[in-house]
Short mmCIF file of C-alpha atoms and ligand atoms in Angstrom, two decimals:
data_model
loop_
_atom_site.label_atom_id
_atom_site.label_comp_id
_atom_site.label_asym_id
_atom_site.label_seq_id
_atom_site.Cartn_x
_atom_site.Cartn_y
_atom_site.Cartn_z
CA MET R 1 2.14 -12.43 23.88
CA THR R 2 1.87 -14.32 20.63
CA LYS R 3 1.38 -12.74 17.27
CA ASP R 4 -2.30 -12.37 16.50
CA ASN R 5 -2.37 -9.61 13.92
CA PHE R 6 -1.67 -9.26 10.25
CA TYR R 7 0.83 -6.39 10.40
CA LEU R 8 1.43 -4.42 7.24
CA THR R 9 3.30 -1.22 6.60
CA THR R 10 3.84 1.45 3.95
CA PRO R 11 6.98 3.55 3.65
CA ILE R 12 6.73 6.65 5.80
CA TYR R 13 6.48 9.59 3.48
CA TYR R 14 8.70 12.66 3.54
CA ALA R 15 6.92 15.54 5.15
CA ASN R 16 8.35 18.09 2.74
CA SER R 17 5.53 17.71 0.26
CA THR R 18 1.97 16.52 -0.09
CA PRO R 19 0.79 13.29 -1.73
CA HIS R 20 0.59 12.69 -5.45
CA ILE R 21 -0.89 9.55 -6.98
CA GLY R 22 2.45 7.71 -6.66
CA HIS R 23 2.19 7.98 -2.88
CA ALA R 24 -1.52 7.24 -3.06
CA TYR R 25 -0.73 4.10 -5.05
CA SER R 26 1.45 2.51 -2.39
CA THR R 27 -0.91 3.53 0.40
CA ILE R 28 -4.01 2.23 -1.38
CA ALA R 29 -2.09 -1.00 -2.01
CA ALA R 30 -1.70 -1.40 1.75
CA ASP R 31 -5.31 -0.43 2.34
CA ILE R 32 -6.56 -3.15 -0.03
CA LEU R 33 -4.51 -5.77 1.79
CA ALA R 34 -5.60 -4.52 5.21
CA ARG R 35 -9.27 -4.66 4.24
CA TYR R 36 -8.78 -8.08 2.70
CA HIS R 37 -7.14 -9.47 5.82
CA ARG R 38 -9.82 -7.96 8.03
CA VAL R 39 -12.52 -9.89 6.18
CA THR R 40 -10.58 -13.09 5.67
CA GLY R 41 -8.24 -13.41 8.63
CA ASN R 42 -9.15 -13.35 12.26
CA GLY R 43 -10.44 -9.82 11.74
CA LYS R 44 -7.24 -8.35 13.04
CA ALA R 45 -5.03 -6.39 10.74
CA HIS R 46 -2.71 -3.64 11.84
CA PHE R 47 -2.01 -1.16 9.09
CA LEU R 48 0.78 1.30 9.77
CA THR R 49 1.66 4.38 7.77
CA GLY R 50 3.16 7.73 8.68
CA THR R 51 5.59 10.51 7.92
CA ASP R 52 9.36 10.82 7.81
CA GLU R 53 10.04 14.25 9.29
CA HIS R 54 13.71 14.62 10.18
CA GLY R 55 16.77 15.53 8.17
CA GLN R 56 18.20 18.36 6.18
CA LYS R 57 15.75 18.11 3.35
CA ILE R 58 12.80 18.78 5.65
CA ALA R 59 14.70 21.48 7.56
CA ASP R 60 15.44 23.23 4.26
CA ALA R 61 11.82 23.03 3.15
CA ALA R 62 10.68 24.46 6.48
CA GLN R 63 13.17 27.27 6.22
CA GLN R 64 11.96 28.12 2.75
CA ALA R 65 8.44 28.28 4.07
CA GLY R 66 9.65 30.55 6.89
CA LYS R 67 8.62 28.08 9.57
CA ALA R 68 10.23 26.08 12.34
CA PRO R 69 10.62 22.45 11.19
CA LYS R 70 8.14 21.01 13.68
CA GLU R 71 5.53 23.65 12.95
CA PHE R 72 6.06 23.07 9.23
CA CYS R 73 5.64 19.30 9.63
CA ASP R 74 2.57 19.69 11.83
CA GLU R 75 0.82 21.49 8.99
CA ILE R 76 1.93 19.12 6.25
CA VAL R 77 1.00 16.06 8.27
CA GLU R 78 -2.57 17.34 8.50
CA ARG R 79 -2.64 17.51 4.71
CA TRP R 80 -1.44 13.86 4.44
CA LYS R 81 -4.06 12.74 6.91
CA MET R 82 -6.81 14.61 5.06
CA GLU R 83 -5.67 13.11 1.80
CA TRP R 84 -5.73 9.59 3.24
CA LYS R 85 -9.23 10.28 4.53
CA SER R 86 -10.39 11.36 1.10
CA LEU R 87 -8.96 8.13 -0.35
CA ASP R 88 -10.67 6.03 2.33
CA ILE R 89 -7.40 4.71 3.74
CA SER R 90 -8.20 2.59 6.77
CA TYR R 91 -4.87 2.84 8.57
CA ASP R 92 -4.77 1.77 12.20
CA GLN R 93 -1.74 3.79 13.17
CA PHE R 94 -0.07 6.89 11.82
CA LEU R 95 3.49 7.30 13.06
CA ARG R 96 5.36 10.57 12.87
CA THR R 97 9.11 10.30 13.38
CA THR R 98 8.78 13.38 15.60
CA ASP R 99 6.49 11.47 17.97
CA GLN R 100 8.17 11.32 21.33
CA TYR R 101 7.80 7.56 21.74
CA HIS R 102 9.52 7.00 18.41
CA GLU R 103 12.39 9.38 19.15
CA GLN R 104 13.02 7.77 22.52
CA ALA R 105 12.84 4.27 21.11
CA VAL R 106 15.31 5.12 18.32
CA GLN R 107 17.73 6.50 20.89
CA GLN R 108 17.40 3.30 22.90
CA ILE R 109 18.02 1.18 19.82
CA PHE R 110 21.06 3.30 18.99
CA PHE R 111 22.46 2.93 22.53
CA ARG R 112 21.85 -0.77 22.61
CA LEU R 113 23.64 -1.32 19.31
CA ARG R 114 26.51 0.90 20.47
CA GLU R 115 26.83 -0.96 23.75
CA GLN R 116 26.98 -4.31 22.03
CA GLY R 117 29.52 -3.13 19.48
CA ASP R 118 27.28 -2.94 16.44
CA ILE R 119 27.65 0.82 16.26
CA VAL R 120 31.30 1.87 16.42
CA PRO R 121 33.21 5.17 16.18
CA GLY R 122 35.07 6.25 13.05
CA THR R 123 35.55 9.12 10.65
CA TYR R 124 33.31 9.67 7.75
CA GLU R 125 34.63 11.20 4.61
CA GLY R 126 32.75 11.07 1.41
CA TRP R 127 30.42 12.59 -1.11
CA TYR R 128 27.04 13.42 0.31
CA CYS R 129 23.84 14.41 -1.42
CA ARG R 130 21.87 16.67 0.87
CA ASN R 131 18.67 16.25 -1.01
CA ASP R 132 18.67 12.45 -0.94
CA GLU R 133 20.37 12.28 2.47
CA THR R 134 22.67 9.71 0.93
CA PHE R 135 26.41 9.16 0.77
CA TRP R 136 27.57 8.15 -2.70
CA PRO R 137 30.84 6.47 -3.65
CA GLU R 138 32.87 8.56 -6.07
CA SER R 139 32.49 5.89 -8.74
CA LYS R 140 28.72 6.38 -8.78
CA LEU R 141 28.74 10.17 -9.25
CA VAL R 142 27.67 11.59 -12.58
CA ASP R 143 29.95 14.52 -13.44
CA GLY R 144 30.30 15.31 -9.77
CA HIS R 145 26.55 15.26 -9.27
CA CYS R 146 24.11 13.01 -7.44
CA PRO R 147 23.51 9.90 -9.59
CA ASN R 148 19.82 9.66 -8.67
CA PRO R 149 18.15 10.64 -11.96
CA GLU R 150 15.41 12.41 -10.03
CA CYS R 151 17.93 14.58 -8.24
CA GLY R 152 21.17 15.25 -10.10
CA ARG R 153 22.16 18.01 -7.66
CA PRO R 154 25.81 18.73 -6.79
CA VAL R 155 27.17 16.60 -3.96
CA GLU R 156 29.24 17.91 -1.03
CA TRP R 157 32.46 16.55 0.44
CA VAL R 158 31.81 15.74 4.07
CA SER R 159 34.40 14.81 6.67
CA GLU R 160 33.36 14.22 10.26
CA ASP R 161 33.72 12.12 13.39
CA ALA R 162 30.94 9.67 13.15
CA TRP R 163 29.26 6.50 14.32
CA PHE R 164 29.08 3.52 12.02
CA PHE R 165 26.66 0.66 11.96
CA THR R 166 28.68 -2.51 11.29
CA LEU R 167 26.63 -3.51 8.30
CA SER R 168 29.49 -5.46 6.69
CA LYS R 169 29.47 -7.88 9.63
CA TYR R 170 25.99 -9.04 8.62
CA ARG R 171 26.72 -9.74 4.99
CA ASP R 172 27.06 -13.50 5.32
CA ARG R 173 23.91 -13.84 7.38
CA LEU R 174 22.05 -11.66 4.91
CA ILE R 175 23.21 -13.81 2.02
CA GLU R 176 22.12 -16.89 3.95
CA HIS R 177 18.72 -15.35 4.55
CA PHE R 178 18.32 -14.46 0.88
CA ASN R 179 19.28 -17.96 -0.17
CA ALA R 180 17.01 -19.64 2.32
CA HIS R 181 14.05 -17.37 1.42
CA PRO R 182 14.02 -16.85 -2.32
CA ASP R 183 10.54 -15.40 -1.92
CA TRP R 184 11.00 -12.90 0.87
CA VAL R 185 11.54 -9.98 -1.50
CA ARG R 186 9.17 -9.58 -4.42
CA PRO R 187 9.04 -9.26 -7.33
CA ALA R 188 11.80 -11.75 -8.18
CA SER R 189 13.70 -9.05 -10.06
CA ALA R 190 13.98 -7.09 -6.80
CA TRP R 191 15.25 -10.16 -4.95
CA ASN R 192 17.86 -10.70 -7.67
CA GLU R 193 19.01 -7.12 -7.68
CA MET R 194 19.47 -7.05 -3.91
CA ALA R 195 21.09 -10.50 -3.78
CA SER R 196 23.67 -9.43 -6.34
CA LEU R 197 24.30 -6.20 -4.46
CA LEU R 198 25.03 -8.29 -1.39
CA ARG R 199 27.38 -10.56 -3.30
CA GLY R 200 29.27 -7.45 -4.40
CA GLY R 201 30.14 -6.63 -0.79
CA LEU R 202 28.89 -4.31 1.94
CA GLU R 203 30.41 -1.34 3.69
CA ASP R 204 29.60 -0.16 7.19
CA LEU R 205 27.08 2.63 7.23
CA CYS R 206 27.52 6.03 8.81
CA VAL R 207 24.55 6.53 11.12
CA SER R 208 25.32 9.91 12.69
CA ARG R 209 25.42 13.46 11.36
CA VAL R 210 27.28 16.45 12.68
CA GLY R 211 25.86 19.26 10.58
CA VAL R 212 22.25 18.19 10.60
CA THR R 213 20.54 19.59 13.67
CA TRP R 214 16.97 18.66 12.72
CA GLY R 215 17.12 15.03 13.77
CA ILE R 216 17.02 12.78 16.81
CA PRO R 217 19.89 13.91 19.04
CA ILE R 218 22.56 11.54 20.29
CA PRO R 219 22.57 12.63 23.94
CA SER R 220 25.68 14.42 25.21
CA GLU R 221 27.10 14.72 21.69
CA ASP R 222 26.72 17.37 19.02
CA LYS R 223 25.39 14.81 16.57
CA THR R 224 22.03 13.58 15.40
CA ILE R 225 21.01 10.14 14.18
CA TYR R 226 21.07 9.60 10.41
CA VAL R 227 17.54 10.07 9.13
CA TRP R 228 17.36 6.69 7.39
CA PHE R 229 18.35 4.87 10.58
CA ASP R 230 15.70 6.87 12.44
CA ALA R 231 13.04 6.28 9.78
CA ILE R 232 13.62 2.59 9.15
CA CYS R 233 13.17 1.81 12.83
CA ASN R 234 9.61 3.15 12.69
CA TYR R 235 8.23 -0.26 11.84
CA ILE R 236 9.21 -1.63 15.23
CA THR R 237 8.90 1.52 17.35
CA ALA R 238 5.31 1.83 16.09
CA ALA R 239 4.68 -1.71 17.29
CA GLY R 240 5.90 -0.84 20.78
CA TYR R 241 9.58 -1.76 20.69
CA PRO R 242 11.34 -1.65 23.12
CA GLU R 243 9.00 -0.27 25.81
CA ASN R 244 5.87 -2.29 25.22
CA MET R 245 7.05 -5.77 24.37
CA ASP R 246 3.61 -7.35 24.86
CA ARG R 247 2.18 -5.25 22.11
CA PHE R 248 5.31 -5.72 20.04
CA HIS R 249 5.07 -9.50 20.12
CA ARG R 250 1.44 -9.36 19.05
CA LEU R 251 2.46 -7.49 15.91
CA TRP R 252 6.03 -8.25 14.92
CA PRO R 253 7.28 -9.63 12.56
CA ALA R 254 5.51 -7.64 9.89
CA ASP R 255 3.61 -9.84 7.47
CA VAL R 256 4.03 -7.53 4.52
CA GLN R 257 6.14 -4.41 4.12
CA LEU R 258 5.19 -2.49 1.01
CA ILE R 259 7.83 -0.14 -0.36
CA GLY R 260 8.78 1.59 -3.58
CA LYS R 261 11.52 -0.07 -5.57
CA GLU R 262 13.92 2.85 -5.09
CA ILE R 263 14.18 2.12 -1.38
CA LEU R 264 14.80 -1.61 -1.64
CA ARG R 265 18.40 -1.32 -0.47
CA PHE R 266 17.33 0.24 2.83
CA HIS R 267 14.57 -2.27 3.41
CA THR R 268 16.20 -5.51 2.37
CA ILE R 269 19.80 -4.93 3.41
CA LEU R 270 20.10 -2.26 6.10
CA TRP R 271 16.81 -3.06 7.80
CA PRO R 272 17.26 -6.82 8.18
CA ALA R 273 20.82 -6.25 9.39
CA ILE R 274 19.55 -3.90 12.12
CA LEU R 275 16.93 -6.49 13.07
CA MET R 276 19.57 -9.22 13.18
CA ALA R 277 21.69 -7.02 15.44
CA LEU R 278 18.68 -6.54 17.70
CA LYS R 279 18.01 -10.29 17.58
CA LEU R 280 14.56 -9.75 16.19
CA PRO R 281 12.85 -11.75 13.45
CA LEU R 282 12.83 -10.31 9.95
CA PRO R 283 9.68 -9.22 8.12
CA LYS R 284 8.03 -12.14 6.37
CA LEU R 285 7.74 -10.38 3.06
CA VAL R 286 8.92 -7.15 1.45
CA VAL R 287 7.14 -6.20 -1.75
CA ALA R 288 8.42 -3.43 -3.96
CA ASN R 289 5.94 -1.59 -6.12
CA GLY R 290 6.94 -0.17 -9.46
CA TRP R 291 6.62 3.45 -10.40
CA ILE R 292 3.79 5.31 -11.95
CA THR R 293 5.44 7.03 -14.85
CA MET R 294 4.54 9.89 -17.13
CA GLU R 295 6.09 9.94 -20.53
CA GLY R 296 8.56 7.33 -19.38
CA GLN R 297 9.72 9.16 -16.26
CA LYS R 298 8.89 8.43 -12.64
CA MET R 299 6.12 10.66 -11.42
CA SER R 300 7.74 12.77 -8.73
CA LYS R 301 7.55 16.16 -7.20
CA SER R 302 11.11 17.01 -8.11
CA LEU R 303 10.39 16.32 -11.77
CA GLY R 304 7.17 18.34 -11.52
CA ASN R 305 5.10 15.77 -13.43
CA VAL R 306 2.63 14.80 -10.77
CA ILE R 307 -1.09 14.12 -10.80
CA ARG R 308 -2.77 14.83 -7.48
CA PRO R 309 -5.49 12.48 -6.27
CA ALA R 310 -7.87 15.43 -5.80
CA GLU R 311 -7.61 16.26 -9.51
CA LEU R 312 -8.85 12.79 -10.44
CA LEU R 313 -11.57 12.86 -7.81
CA GLU R 314 -13.08 15.94 -9.46
CA THR R 315 -14.11 13.74 -12.37
CA PHE R 316 -14.18 10.16 -11.15
CA PRO R 317 -15.58 8.42 -8.06
CA LEU R 318 -12.89 7.39 -5.58
CA ASP R 319 -13.45 3.68 -6.16
CA ALA R 320 -12.86 4.14 -9.87
CA VAL R 321 -9.44 5.60 -9.17
CA ARG R 322 -8.66 2.76 -6.77
CA TYR R 323 -9.78 0.25 -9.38
CA VAL R 324 -7.93 1.61 -12.39
CA LEU R 325 -4.64 2.07 -10.51
CA PHE R 326 -4.59 -1.63 -9.69
CA ALA R 327 -6.17 -3.04 -12.83
CA GLN R 328 -3.59 -1.32 -14.95
CA ALA R 329 -0.39 -3.28 -14.31
CA PRO R 330 1.00 -6.19 -12.33
CA PHE R 331 2.23 -5.00 -8.96
CA GLY R 332 5.96 -4.44 -9.09
CA ALA R 333 6.08 -3.22 -12.68
CA ASP R 334 6.32 0.41 -13.77
CA PHE R 335 3.28 1.65 -15.61
CA SER R 336 2.12 4.81 -17.22
CA PHE R 337 -1.05 6.42 -16.10
CA SER R 338 -2.91 9.08 -17.99
CA GLU R 339 -6.29 10.71 -18.27
CA GLU R 340 -7.04 8.61 -21.37
CA THR R 341 -6.36 5.35 -19.54
CA MET R 342 -8.53 6.40 -16.65
CA LEU R 343 -11.40 7.46 -18.88
CA ARG R 344 -11.29 4.38 -21.09
CA ARG R 345 -11.19 1.85 -18.30
CA TYR R 346 -13.76 3.76 -16.30
CA ASN R 347 -16.34 3.77 -19.03
CA ALA R 348 -15.69 0.19 -20.15
CA GLU R 349 -15.14 -1.80 -16.97
CA LEU R 350 -16.97 0.30 -14.41
CA ALA R 351 -19.75 2.32 -16.02
CA ASN R 352 -20.58 -0.39 -18.56
CA ASP R 353 -19.67 -3.72 -17.07
CA LEU R 354 -20.25 -3.38 -13.33
CA GLY R 355 -22.40 -0.24 -12.97
CA ASN R 356 -24.93 -1.29 -15.61
CA LEU R 357 -25.11 -4.83 -14.30
CA VAL R 358 -26.08 -3.67 -10.82
CA GLN R 359 -28.68 -1.21 -12.14
CA ARG R 360 -30.14 -3.69 -14.55
CA VAL R 361 -30.50 -6.55 -12.10
CA LEU R 362 -31.99 -4.50 -9.31
CA ALA R 363 -34.26 -2.60 -11.69
CA MET R 364 -35.63 -5.90 -13.03
CA LEU R 365 -36.17 -7.21 -9.54
CA ALA R 366 -37.99 -3.97 -8.68
CA ARG R 367 -40.15 -4.15 -11.80
CA TYR R 368 -41.00 -7.84 -11.80
CA ARG R 369 -40.94 -8.71 -8.10
CA ASP R 370 -41.37 -5.42 -6.26
CA GLY R 371 -37.72 -5.51 -5.27
CA VAL R 372 -38.17 -8.59 -3.08
CA VAL R 373 -35.63 -11.43 -3.36
CA THR R 374 -37.19 -14.49 -4.96
CA ALA R 375 -37.07 -18.15 -3.89
CA ARG R 376 -33.62 -19.59 -3.32
CA SER R 377 -31.92 -21.30 -6.26
CA SER R 378 -28.96 -23.63 -6.22
CA GLY R 379 -27.18 -21.54 -8.82
CA ASP R 380 -25.85 -24.62 -10.61
CA GLU R 381 -22.67 -23.74 -12.43
CA LEU R 382 -22.77 -20.14 -11.18
CA ASN R 383 -22.29 -21.49 -7.70
CA ALA R 384 -19.17 -23.41 -8.73
CA GLU R 385 -17.82 -20.46 -10.72
CA PHE R 386 -18.13 -18.09 -7.79
CA ASP R 387 -16.44 -20.61 -5.47
CA GLU R 388 -13.60 -20.82 -7.93
CA THR R 389 -13.37 -17.03 -8.24
CA ALA R 390 -13.28 -16.52 -4.49
CA ARG R 391 -10.39 -18.99 -4.35
CA ALA R 392 -8.60 -17.20 -7.18
CA VAL R 393 -9.06 -13.82 -5.51
CA ARG R 394 -7.69 -15.15 -2.23
CA ASP R 395 -4.73 -16.78 -3.92
CA ALA R 396 -3.99 -13.58 -5.82
CA LEU R 397 -4.23 -11.31 -2.79
CA ASP R 398 -2.22 -13.72 -0.65
CA ALA R 399 0.44 -13.34 -3.33
CA VAL R 400 -0.05 -9.53 -3.37
CA ASP R 401 -1.17 -9.76 -6.99
CA TYR R 402 -3.85 -7.09 -7.21
CA ARG R 403 -4.41 -7.22 -10.93
CA ALA R 404 -4.97 -10.96 -10.98
CA ALA R 405 -7.59 -10.57 -8.25
CA LEU R 406 -9.42 -7.88 -10.22
CA GLN R 407 -9.24 -9.92 -13.40
CA ALA R 408 -10.80 -12.89 -11.63
CA ILE R 409 -13.65 -10.74 -10.28
CA TRP R 410 -14.25 -9.09 -13.65
CA GLU R 411 -14.58 -12.49 -15.26
CA ARG R 412 -17.60 -13.02 -13.02
CA VAL R 413 -18.94 -9.56 -13.81
CA GLY R 414 -18.69 -10.47 -17.47
CA GLY R 415 -20.25 -13.86 -16.72
CA LEU R 416 -23.28 -12.29 -15.04
CA ASN R 417 -23.74 -9.84 -17.91
CA LEU R 418 -23.74 -12.76 -20.30
CA TYR R 419 -26.15 -14.65 -18.08
CA VAL R 420 -28.63 -11.73 -18.28
CA GLU R 421 -28.35 -11.67 -22.05
CA GLN R 422 -28.88 -15.41 -22.36
CA ALA R 423 -31.59 -15.87 -19.74
CA LYS R 424 -33.55 -12.81 -20.95
CA PRO R 425 -35.57 -12.14 -17.78
CA TRP R 426 -37.78 -9.66 -19.70
CA GLN R 427 -38.84 -12.47 -21.99
CA LEU R 428 -39.47 -14.83 -19.08
CA ASN R 429 -41.64 -12.13 -17.54
CA LYS R 430 -43.53 -11.60 -20.76
CA ASP R 431 -44.10 -15.35 -21.07
CA ALA R 432 -45.13 -15.52 -17.39
CA ASN R 433 -42.48 -18.20 -16.95
CA ASN R 434 -42.48 -17.48 -13.23
CA ALA R 435 -40.42 -20.32 -11.85
CA LEU R 436 -37.59 -19.68 -14.26
CA LEU R 437 -37.82 -15.93 -13.79
CA ASP R 438 -37.55 -16.36 -10.00
CA GLU R 439 -34.57 -18.63 -10.39
CA THR R 440 -32.83 -16.24 -12.78
CA LEU R 441 -33.43 -13.22 -10.57
CA TYR R 442 -32.21 -15.08 -7.51
CA ASN R 443 -29.02 -16.17 -9.24
CA LEU R 444 -28.31 -12.64 -10.41
CA CYS R 445 -28.88 -11.10 -6.99
CA GLU R 446 -26.81 -13.75 -5.25
CA GLY R 447 -24.06 -13.21 -7.84
CA LEU R 448 -24.12 -9.51 -7.04
CA ARG R 449 -23.81 -10.29 -3.35
CA TRP R 450 -20.58 -12.19 -4.04
CA ILE R 451 -19.31 -9.40 -6.26
CA ALA R 452 -20.00 -6.85 -3.50
CA ALA R 453 -17.92 -8.86 -1.06
CA LEU R 454 -15.12 -9.58 -3.51
CA VAL R 455 -14.68 -5.98 -4.69
CA TYR R 456 -14.89 -4.61 -1.17
CA PRO R 457 -11.14 -4.52 -0.37
CA PHE R 458 -10.52 -2.61 -3.59
CA MET R 459 -13.71 -0.58 -3.70
CA PRO R 460 -15.19 -0.20 -0.25
CA HIS R 461 -17.95 2.26 -1.29
CA THR R 462 -19.05 0.21 -4.25
CA GLY R 463 -19.02 -3.00 -2.23
CA ALA R 464 -21.10 -1.32 0.48
CA ALA R 465 -23.53 0.26 -1.99
CA ILE R 466 -24.29 -3.09 -3.63
CA TRP R 467 -24.37 -4.90 -0.30
CA ASN R 468 -26.79 -2.41 1.20
CA ALA R 469 -28.94 -2.33 -1.94
CA LEU R 470 -29.31 -6.08 -1.48
CA GLY R 471 -30.66 -5.46 2.00
CA GLN R 472 -27.53 -6.73 3.74
CA ALA R 473 -26.19 -5.13 6.91
CA GLY R 474 -22.61 -4.39 7.95
CA VAL R 475 -19.35 -4.56 6.01
CA PRO R 476 -19.71 -6.36 2.66
CA GLY R 477 -18.79 -9.98 3.11
CA ASP R 478 -17.42 -9.49 6.61
CA ARG R 479 -15.80 -12.86 7.34
CA TRP R 480 -15.65 -14.35 3.85
CA GLU R 481 -15.52 -17.81 5.40
CA ASP R 482 -19.02 -17.36 6.70
CA THR R 483 -20.61 -15.23 4.00
CA LEU R 484 -19.19 -16.56 0.77
CA HIS R 485 -21.39 -19.60 0.42
CA TRP R 486 -23.95 -19.78 -2.32
CA GLY R 487 -27.51 -19.18 -1.22
CA GLN R 488 -27.03 -16.89 1.74
CA LEU R 489 -29.26 -14.22 0.30
CA ASP R 490 -32.57 -14.81 2.05
CA PRO R 491 -35.72 -14.98 -0.05
CA GLY R 492 -38.07 -12.20 0.97
CA THR R 493 -35.24 -9.70 1.52
CA LYS R 494 -36.27 -6.24 0.40
CA THR R 495 -33.79 -4.66 -2.02
CA THR R 496 -33.46 -1.07 -3.16
CA LEU R 497 -32.14 0.54 -6.29
CA PRO R 498 -28.84 2.31 -5.53
CA PRO R 499 -27.99 5.59 -7.23
CA SER R 500 -25.93 5.01 -10.36
CA LEU R 501 -22.53 3.78 -9.15
CA PHE R 502 -20.47 4.89 -12.13
CA PRO R 503 -22.23 7.47 -14.29
CA ARG R 504 -20.65 7.58 -17.71
CA VAL R 505 -18.04 10.28 -18.18
CA GLU R 506 -18.38 11.48 -21.74
CA HIS R 507 -16.01 14.37 -21.92
CA GLN R 508 -12.27 14.33 -21.72
CA PRO R 509 -11.65 15.32 -18.10
CA SER R 510 -10.02 18.72 -18.19
CA ALA R 511 -8.76 18.66 -14.63
CA VAL R 512 -6.08 16.05 -15.25
N1 MSP Z 1 10.81 8.71 3.55
C1 MSP Z 1 11.28 7.72 2.63
C2 MSP Z 1 10.83 6.34 3.04
C3 MSP Z 1 11.23 5.93 4.41
S1 MSP Z 1 10.58 4.38 4.85
C4 MSP Z 1 11.33 4.03 6.29
C5 MSP Z 1 10.70 8.05 1.25
N2 MSP Z 1 9.63 8.84 1.21
S2 MSP Z 1 8.85 9.38 -0.11
O1 MSP Z 1 7.96 10.41 0.33
O2 MSP Z 1 9.80 9.70 -1.12
O3 MSP Z 1 7.89 8.21 -0.53
C6 MSP Z 1 8.36 7.13 -1.11
C7 MSP Z 1 7.29 6.12 -1.50
O4 MSP Z 1 6.19 6.69 -2.22
C8 MSP Z 1 7.90 5.18 -2.48
O5 MSP Z 1 8.68 4.19 -1.84
C9 MSP Z 1 6.71 4.62 -3.18
O6 MSP Z 1 6.13 3.62 -2.39
C10 MSP Z 1 5.80 5.84 -3.25
N3 MSP Z 1 5.97 6.55 -4.52
C11 MSP Z 1 6.46 7.81 -4.73
N4 MSP Z 1 6.41 8.10 -6.06
C12 MSP Z 1 5.89 7.06 -6.73
C13 MSP Z 1 5.57 6.80 -8.06
N5 MSP Z 1 5.77 7.67 -9.04
N6 MSP Z 1 5.00 5.60 -8.35
C14 MSP Z 1 4.74 4.65 -7.39
N7 MSP Z 1 5.06 4.86 -6.12
C15 MSP Z 1 5.64 6.04 -5.76
O7 MSP Z 1 11.25 7.56 0.29
#
């Protein structure tokens, strides 16, 4: 009954559309962390993702498609799952908010909070944006329209009997939590923004809807549960709350909750308040990713400026997309992404730096030593450099800093390329300087073995291709503690030449 898993979550995505690279970005981010924790932790990571399927927005989309909401979602969800498969997302659990266990658990949470006086009756009157499923204070409206720049639709005046979650009651405890944990929301700018929102005061939140029929019903009433209340609870219902408390205690609290910065308010104010009301521990860390932008605007379906992952995969290998998305900007910052960026970084850092290195080293080993790993070498300073890099990668990924991890690995890639140039194995071969040639080839192969393990969380295919080419079995670097020690590549191991990992892309990709 004690926690024995690294539990990490993505937002659950609205089932009214299919993924673009913005959604892919946050899901790949979680995948990298999950893979990292599987090879460095106790092997146990629980990676949750899923779909947010209730609410007016989804009902409207279904109606437009001429389908019943559930039937509509069933079809869309298959598309999300296929997309995640094509991006090699290793989720452990996919929750749909229409899953029966989730619906029942949310009803139980709602009842419990109502019984204990955390959900109370009242009347709701206010401006409501149907598209964003959000109530907006009059002061925030822009000419009577939704203030969300991605939406801007007219808002409606809504007046109804309603249930309220007593969010305001938790303000002091939330402030205390923020003050005691200046690191629990990252980046720091997100922590600051939410802390100042809290200081400005909190209103109770309406958590029922009269007019919205596509939602979790409140039994014996004509109301449904507000979709954000329903959705936000997914992180604990997925873990088994409240029916399977054994499983729940093995998972909760979440170690990392990854979200987009536009939903910080729900995840760092509403969500912890609900958890406090349920007397449950809060997530250890909430990290907000920035937006992928195009010409300065957030990439989003409503703005119609999206790139689909499949479009990129027509031109580039999957791992290249995974690499460039995370090499491009520090996590948390907005960044623009374009075909030019992808092409430039692909050819420079992947085709040239890593791809060529692997081909060159293994081709030389094939030519000079029949592809058989030479006598073990101590590696000298290479050994120390790789130790240092592994530490840097771990520190970076523990801090959810993807770019820093990639930079540290690429320093070693650059280092090995330089080593080839300086050691000149072709010259050593020509001079029949066999001892030095063996040593050089060993160091290069062993360096590649480390690189395979270190890139694996980001680039599982590439890691596996290098690992297998080096005659190693299983997942690259499985249990870093055991495998990342210099000299584990056994002399005599038969290597093979992998197919080119990153063939140069010369043309401007037309698909994107
Ligand atoms: N359903 C809610 C979340 C509920 S969580 C309890 C939702 N869904 S969404 O489909 O709009 O997906 C939102 C998430 O997708 C964002 O929080 C973010 O992680 C990701 N992204 C969507 N567009 C993005 C970009 N342009 N750039 C980066 N991430 C983006 O909100």
